[in-house]
Amino acid sequence: MANQPMIQLKDVTKVYDNGTVGLKDINLEIDKGEFVVVVGLSGAGKSTLLRSINRLQDISEGDILIDGKSITKAKGKDLRLIRRDIGMIFQSFNLVKRSSVLRNVLTGRVAYYPTWKTTFNLFSKEDKQKAYEALQRVDLADKVYTRADQLSGGQQQRVAIARVLTQNPKIILADEPTASLDPQTSRRVMHDLKMLNEEYGMTVLANLHSVELAREFGDRVIGVRAGQIVYDGKMSETPQSVFDDIYGGKKDVEMGAENE
Ligand SMILES: Nc1ncnc2c1ncn2[C@@H]1O[C@H](COP(=O)(O)OP(=O)(O)OP(=O)(O)O)[C@@H](O)[C@H]1O
Ligand SMILES: [Mg+2]
């Protein structure tokens, strides 16, 4: 199918066990190669949206299709194969702190091996080469053997980006990738994410608190409030008033952060 969306949500609702409605009747289509930013106040449902897409949590109603296949209904091997096509970037980097940078990047390949092989550290020479090349792409080739916890926050996030590149997914979900970084470092990390989007055609969906970064890097913006999509449009056609509105009429650009 030529024009099939890369990510499709059909009437998706997520109600947590305690009754909190995380997502309410979401319908959304994201095409291959889009760079979409999700904005909204703390508690709006941004993380719930991302966690639902790769099924880190199950949804209550509806269906989510990844490149035409339902991740909602997938089981076993099918689920693993769909998940391999989805890379994740977290605010907290999620690196194995005491392992080398190279090892961390190599874990991007784990899903391509049967489990017993990775237990015995049998990554192929090709994969080591891939990992090294990914580190070159984020300018960290000189840190290959450095322990992850000896890097700065920005460098650690770029290792996570190299790991995603090594995984070679169709989609990258980034949950506030720059929330613990200073503005300049944030821009560098976003730049590397944009590189994966533009040069490798990976579809990116990123939750961001910073309107400034959203504007600079997003092609499309989705505004979320109380589990619903309240805005969806091209970034170039989105006036500042939309952001002011999503953030409750306040002008401060880093708003969501105040509630954490
Ligand atoms: N595991 C959970 N159990 C119950 N309620 C939850 C759970 N996780 C999230 N929620 C609730 O679901 C709603 C959406 O939360 P979510 O984490 O998606 O918000 P968010 O937009 O990512 O916020 P933030 O900007 O603070 O990260 C909130 O009301 C939150 O309290
Ligand atoms: Mg969140």
PDB file of C-alpha atoms in Angstrom, residues 7-9 23 46-59 64-66 69-72 74 78-90 94 167 169 171-175 205:
ATOM      1  CA  ILE A   7       1.495   5.453  12.545  1.00  0.00           C
ATOM      2  CA  GLN A   8      -2.283   5.299  12.765  1.00  0.00           C
ATOM      3  CA  LEU A   9      -4.455   5.601  15.874  1.00  0.00           C
ATOM      4  CA  LEU A  23      -6.218   9.362  26.182  1.00  0.00           C
ATOM      5  CA  LYS A  46       1.878  13.192  25.920  1.00  0.00           C
ATOM      6  CA  SER A  47       3.800  10.299  27.492  1.00  0.00           C
ATOM      7  CA  THR A  48       0.668   8.153  27.517  1.00  0.00           C
ATOM      8  CA  LEU A  49       0.413   8.704  23.770  1.00  0.00           C
ATOM      9  CA  LEU A  50       4.017   7.622  23.168  1.00  0.00           C
ATOM     10  CA  ARG A  51       3.862   4.643  25.524  1.00  0.00           C
ATOM     11  CA  SER A  52       0.689   3.460  23.819  1.00  0.00           C
ATOM     12  CA  ILE A  53       2.227   3.629  20.352  1.00  0.00           C
ATOM     13  CA  ASN A  54       4.995   1.130  21.110  1.00  0.00           C
ATOM     14  CA  ARG A  55       2.760  -0.720  23.565  1.00  0.00           C
ATOM     15  CA  LEU A  56       4.821  -0.129  26.653  1.00  0.00           C
ATOM     16  CA  GLN A  57       1.280  -0.022  28.007  1.00  0.00           C
ATOM     17  CA  ASP A  58      -1.936  -1.460  26.597  1.00  0.00           C
ATOM     18  CA  ILE A  59      -4.740   0.796  25.440  1.00  0.00           C
ATOM     19  CA  ILE A  64      -2.931   1.348  16.741  1.00  0.00           C
ATOM     20  CA  LEU A  65      -1.313   0.437  13.434  1.00  0.00           C
ATOM     21  CA  ILE A  66       2.414   0.655  12.780  1.00  0.00           C
ATOM     22  CA  LYS A  69       0.152  -3.659  11.166  1.00  0.00           C
ATOM     23  CA  SER A  70      -1.825  -3.638  14.399  1.00  0.00           C
ATOM     24  CA  ILE A  71       0.524  -3.490  17.379  1.00  0.00           C
ATOM     25  CA  THR A  72      -2.554  -3.650  19.597  1.00  0.00           C
ATOM     26  CA  ALA A  74       0.147  -8.442  17.805  1.00  0.00           C
ATOM     27  CA  ASP A  78       4.945 -10.389  15.458  1.00  0.00           C
ATOM     28  CA  LEU A  79       4.992  -7.968  18.374  1.00  0.00           C
ATOM     29  CA  ARG A  80       8.762  -8.213  18.647  1.00  0.00           C
ATOM     30  CA  LEU A  81       9.165  -7.490  14.947  1.00  0.00           C
ATOM     31  CA  ILE A  82       6.892  -4.443  15.099  1.00  0.00           C
ATOM     32  CA  ARG A  83       8.738  -3.163  18.186  1.00  0.00           C
ATOM     33  CA  ARG A  84      12.068  -3.510  16.417  1.00  0.00           C
ATOM     34  CA  ASP A  85      10.821  -0.861  14.004  1.00  0.00           C
ATOM     35  CA  ILE A  86      10.229   1.600  16.847  1.00  0.00           C
ATOM     36  CA  GLY A  87      13.142   3.308  18.577  1.00  0.00           C
ATOM     37  CA  MET A  88      12.794   5.142  21.870  1.00  0.00           C
ATOM     38  CA  ILE A  89      14.597   8.165  23.262  1.00  0.00           C
ATOM     39  CA  PHE A  90      13.955   9.048  26.893  1.00  0.00           C
ATOM     40  CA  ASN A  94      18.354   4.964  29.621  1.00  0.00           C
ATOM     41  CA  GLN A 167      18.624  -0.200  15.719  1.00  0.00           C
ATOM     42  CA  PRO A 169      13.842   1.621  13.169  1.00  0.00           C
ATOM     43  CA  ILE A 171       9.891   5.295  13.830  1.00  0.00           C
ATOM     44  CA  ILE A 172      11.520   7.162  16.713  1.00  0.00           C
ATOM     45  CA  LEU A 173       9.463   8.093  19.757  1.00  0.00           C
ATOM     46  CA  ALA A 174      11.212  10.700  21.894  1.00  0.00           C
ATOM     47  CA  ASP A 175       9.721  11.577  25.273  1.00  0.00           C
ATOM     48  CA  LEU A 205       7.294  11.809  17.151  1.00  0.00           C
TER      49      LEU A 205
END
